[in-house]
Amino acid sequence: VTGVQTCALPISRTVKDTPANEFVISLAQYFRSSGKMEVPQWVDIVKTATFKEHAPYDPDWFYIRCASTARKIYVHGRMGVGALRKSYSGSKNNGHNKHHRAIGSGSVARAVLHQLESLGVVEKDGKGGRVITASGMRDLDRIAGRVKVDHKMI
């Protein structure tokens, strides 16, 4: 057909369409700049798991963990503290003995979930765990639409 012009409509992206790393960084920047999130006092001295030797070096690690957790709940569905501990697990160095899996910190997971609940991103589910709210899904999709994506990745 000649004379037909096609216009490029803006592509609406969701969290699942956006690369995880870029989305988590932009969501963490949003949490930091909004000023609505209360960072716990113990954030600079706590380890994120028993198998870690030191506390995180990045001073904004709590915002990044909140953004990562929000994305995990968006993508995977209902998750509780136990599932988050398992997803942030790692390999424990037992010296000369074999390495074994060790789960992440439960207090960090609970603090992150409480902050996300206070922002209205997640809510408690009747079956257990936390689920993403409708307003939380809308906010995360809005932030995902703002993330600049390299077209070579698509």
Short mmCIF file of C-alpha atoms in Angstrom, two decimals:
data_model
loop_
_atom_site.label_atom_id
_atom_site.label_comp_id
_atom_site.label_asym_id
_atom_site.label_seq_id
_atom_site.Cartn_x
_atom_site.Cartn_y
_atom_site.Cartn_z
CA VAL A 1 0.00 0.00 0.00
CA THR A 2 1.53 3.26 -1.06
CA GLY A 3 1.07 6.56 0.73
CA VAL A 4 0.47 4.99 4.15
CA GLN A 5 2.58 6.45 6.90
CA THR A 6 3.26 4.64 10.09
CA CYS A 7 3.81 6.57 13.26
CA ALA A 8 5.97 5.23 16.02
CA LEU A 9 3.87 5.09 19.15
CA PRO A 10 5.67 5.21 22.47
CA ILE A 11 6.17 1.72 23.83
CA SER A 12 4.71 1.26 27.28
CA ARG A 13 7.14 -0.75 29.32
CA THR A 14 6.54 -2.64 32.51
CA VAL A 15 9.01 -3.80 35.13
CA LYS A 16 9.35 -7.16 33.37
CA ASP A 17 10.36 -5.46 30.10
CA THR A 18 13.07 -3.32 31.69
CA PRO A 19 16.58 -4.64 32.47
CA ALA A 20 16.76 -5.41 36.18
CA ASN A 21 19.96 -3.50 36.95
CA GLU A 22 18.84 -0.21 35.40
CA PHE A 23 15.39 -0.48 36.95
CA VAL A 24 16.68 -1.17 40.45
CA ILE A 25 19.10 1.78 40.27
CA SER A 26 16.40 4.18 39.07
CA LEU A 27 13.90 2.96 41.67
CA ALA A 28 16.52 3.36 44.42
CA GLN A 29 17.16 6.93 43.24
CA TYR A 30 13.40 7.57 43.38
CA PHE A 31 13.20 6.20 46.95
CA ARG A 32 16.19 8.34 47.98
CA SER A 33 14.88 11.54 46.37
CA SER A 34 11.28 11.16 47.57
CA GLY A 35 12.26 11.45 51.24
CA LYS A 36 9.33 9.28 52.35
CA MET A 37 11.44 6.31 53.34
CA GLU A 38 12.89 6.14 56.85
CA VAL A 39 16.27 4.44 56.88
CA PRO A 40 16.92 2.52 60.14
CA GLN A 41 19.67 3.78 62.44
CA TRP A 42 21.56 0.50 62.32
CA VAL A 43 22.01 0.61 58.56
CA ASP A 44 25.69 1.63 58.65
CA ILE A 45 26.87 -1.12 61.02
CA VAL A 46 24.76 -4.17 60.14
CA LYS A 47 25.83 -7.07 57.94
CA THR A 48 23.28 -8.23 55.39
CA ALA A 49 23.86 -11.92 56.19
CA THR A 50 25.73 -14.14 58.61
CA PHE A 51 28.11 -15.33 55.88
CA LYS A 52 29.25 -11.77 55.11
CA GLU A 53 32.41 -10.46 56.74
CA HIS A 54 31.66 -6.72 56.53
CA ALA A 55 28.78 -4.31 56.24
CA PRO A 56 28.02 -3.01 52.72
CA TYR A 57 30.37 -0.31 51.47
CA ASP A 58 27.69 1.61 49.56
CA PRO A 59 25.98 4.10 51.90
CA ASP A 60 22.74 3.80 49.88
CA TRP A 61 22.56 0.01 50.07
CA PHE A 62 19.24 0.08 51.96
CA TYR A 63 17.52 1.96 49.12
CA ILE A 64 18.93 -0.52 46.61
CA ARG A 65 17.74 -3.47 48.72
CA CYS A 66 14.25 -1.93 48.95
CA ALA A 67 14.15 -1.44 45.18
CA SER A 68 15.41 -4.97 44.55
CA THR A 69 12.83 -6.43 46.93
CA ALA A 70 10.01 -4.46 45.31
CA ARG A 71 11.07 -5.80 41.92
CA LYS A 72 11.27 -9.36 43.24
CA ILE A 73 7.75 -9.18 44.65
CA TYR A 74 6.47 -7.63 41.40
CA VAL A 75 8.03 -10.32 39.20
CA HIS A 76 7.66 -13.44 41.37
CA GLY A 77 4.41 -12.70 43.19
CA ARG A 78 3.77 -13.30 46.88
CA MET A 79 6.96 -13.46 48.98
CA GLY A 80 7.50 -13.45 52.71
CA VAL A 81 10.50 -12.92 54.94
CA GLY A 82 11.65 -16.53 54.55
CA ALA A 83 11.56 -16.39 50.77
CA LEU A 84 13.48 -13.11 50.78
CA ARG A 85 16.08 -14.58 53.13
CA LYS A 86 16.51 -17.47 50.72
CA SER A 87 16.72 -15.24 47.65
CA TYR A 88 19.46 -13.13 49.27
CA SER A 89 21.44 -16.19 50.34
CA GLY A 90 25.02 -16.99 49.45
CA SER A 91 27.93 -19.29 50.02
CA LYS A 92 29.39 -19.42 53.50
CA ASN A 93 33.15 -19.77 53.80
CA ASN A 94 33.84 -22.51 56.34
CA GLY A 95 37.58 -22.22 56.15
CA HIS A 96 39.18 -25.49 55.08
CA ASN A 97 35.82 -27.27 54.96
CA LYS A 98 33.31 -27.21 52.11
CA HIS A 99 31.22 -24.14 51.37
CA HIS A 100 27.52 -24.39 52.22
CA ARG A 101 24.51 -22.21 51.50
CA ALA A 102 23.60 -19.67 54.16
CA ILE A 103 20.49 -17.52 54.14
CA GLY A 104 20.37 -13.73 54.38
CA SER A 105 19.37 -11.58 57.33
CA GLY A 106 15.76 -11.73 58.46
CA SER A 107 15.84 -8.38 60.26
CA VAL A 108 16.97 -6.61 57.08
CA ALA A 109 14.19 -8.33 55.11
CA ARG A 110 11.58 -7.34 57.72
CA ALA A 111 12.79 -3.74 57.80
CA VAL A 112 12.67 -3.52 54.01
CA LEU A 113 9.14 -4.95 53.91
CA HIS A 114 7.97 -2.52 56.62
CA GLN A 115 9.34 0.43 54.64
CA LEU A 116 7.71 -0.79 51.43
CA GLU A 117 4.42 -1.22 53.31
CA SER A 118 4.63 2.31 54.69
CA LEU A 119 5.12 3.61 51.13
CA GLY A 120 2.11 1.63 49.93
CA VAL A 121 4.09 -0.46 47.46
CA VAL A 122 3.33 -3.82 49.09
CA GLU A 123 0.69 -5.11 51.49
CA LYS A 124 0.20 -8.21 53.61
CA ASP A 125 -1.57 -11.07 51.92
CA GLY A 126 -4.19 -13.20 53.65
CA LYS A 127 -2.35 -16.38 52.67
CA GLY A 128 0.93 -15.12 54.09
CA GLY A 129 3.72 -13.02 52.70
CA ARG A 130 3.49 -9.70 50.89
CA VAL A 131 2.00 -8.84 47.50
CA ILE A 132 2.34 -5.76 45.36
CA THR A 133 -0.53 -3.27 45.59
CA ALA A 134 -2.31 -1.76 42.59
CA SER A 135 -0.82 1.66 43.31
CA GLY A 136 2.61 0.08 43.83
CA MET A 137 2.36 -1.69 40.49
CA ARG A 138 1.36 1.56 38.81
CA ASP A 139 4.27 3.45 40.38
CA LEU A 140 6.81 0.77 39.48
CA ASP A 141 5.55 0.62 35.88
CA ARG A 142 5.76 4.41 35.66
CA ILE A 143 9.37 4.36 36.83
CA ALA A 144 10.13 1.47 34.45
CA GLY A 145 8.82 3.57 31.57
CA ARG A 146 11.30 6.32 32.41
CA VAL A 147 14.33 4.03 32.35
CA LYS A 148 16.43 4.57 29.24
CA VAL A 149 17.04 1.26 27.51
CA ASP A 150 19.74 0.57 24.98
CA HIS A 151 17.90 -0.63 21.86
CA LYS A 152 20.60 -3.23 21.23
CA MET A 153 19.33 -5.09 24.29
CA ILE A 154 15.75 -5.38 23.00
#
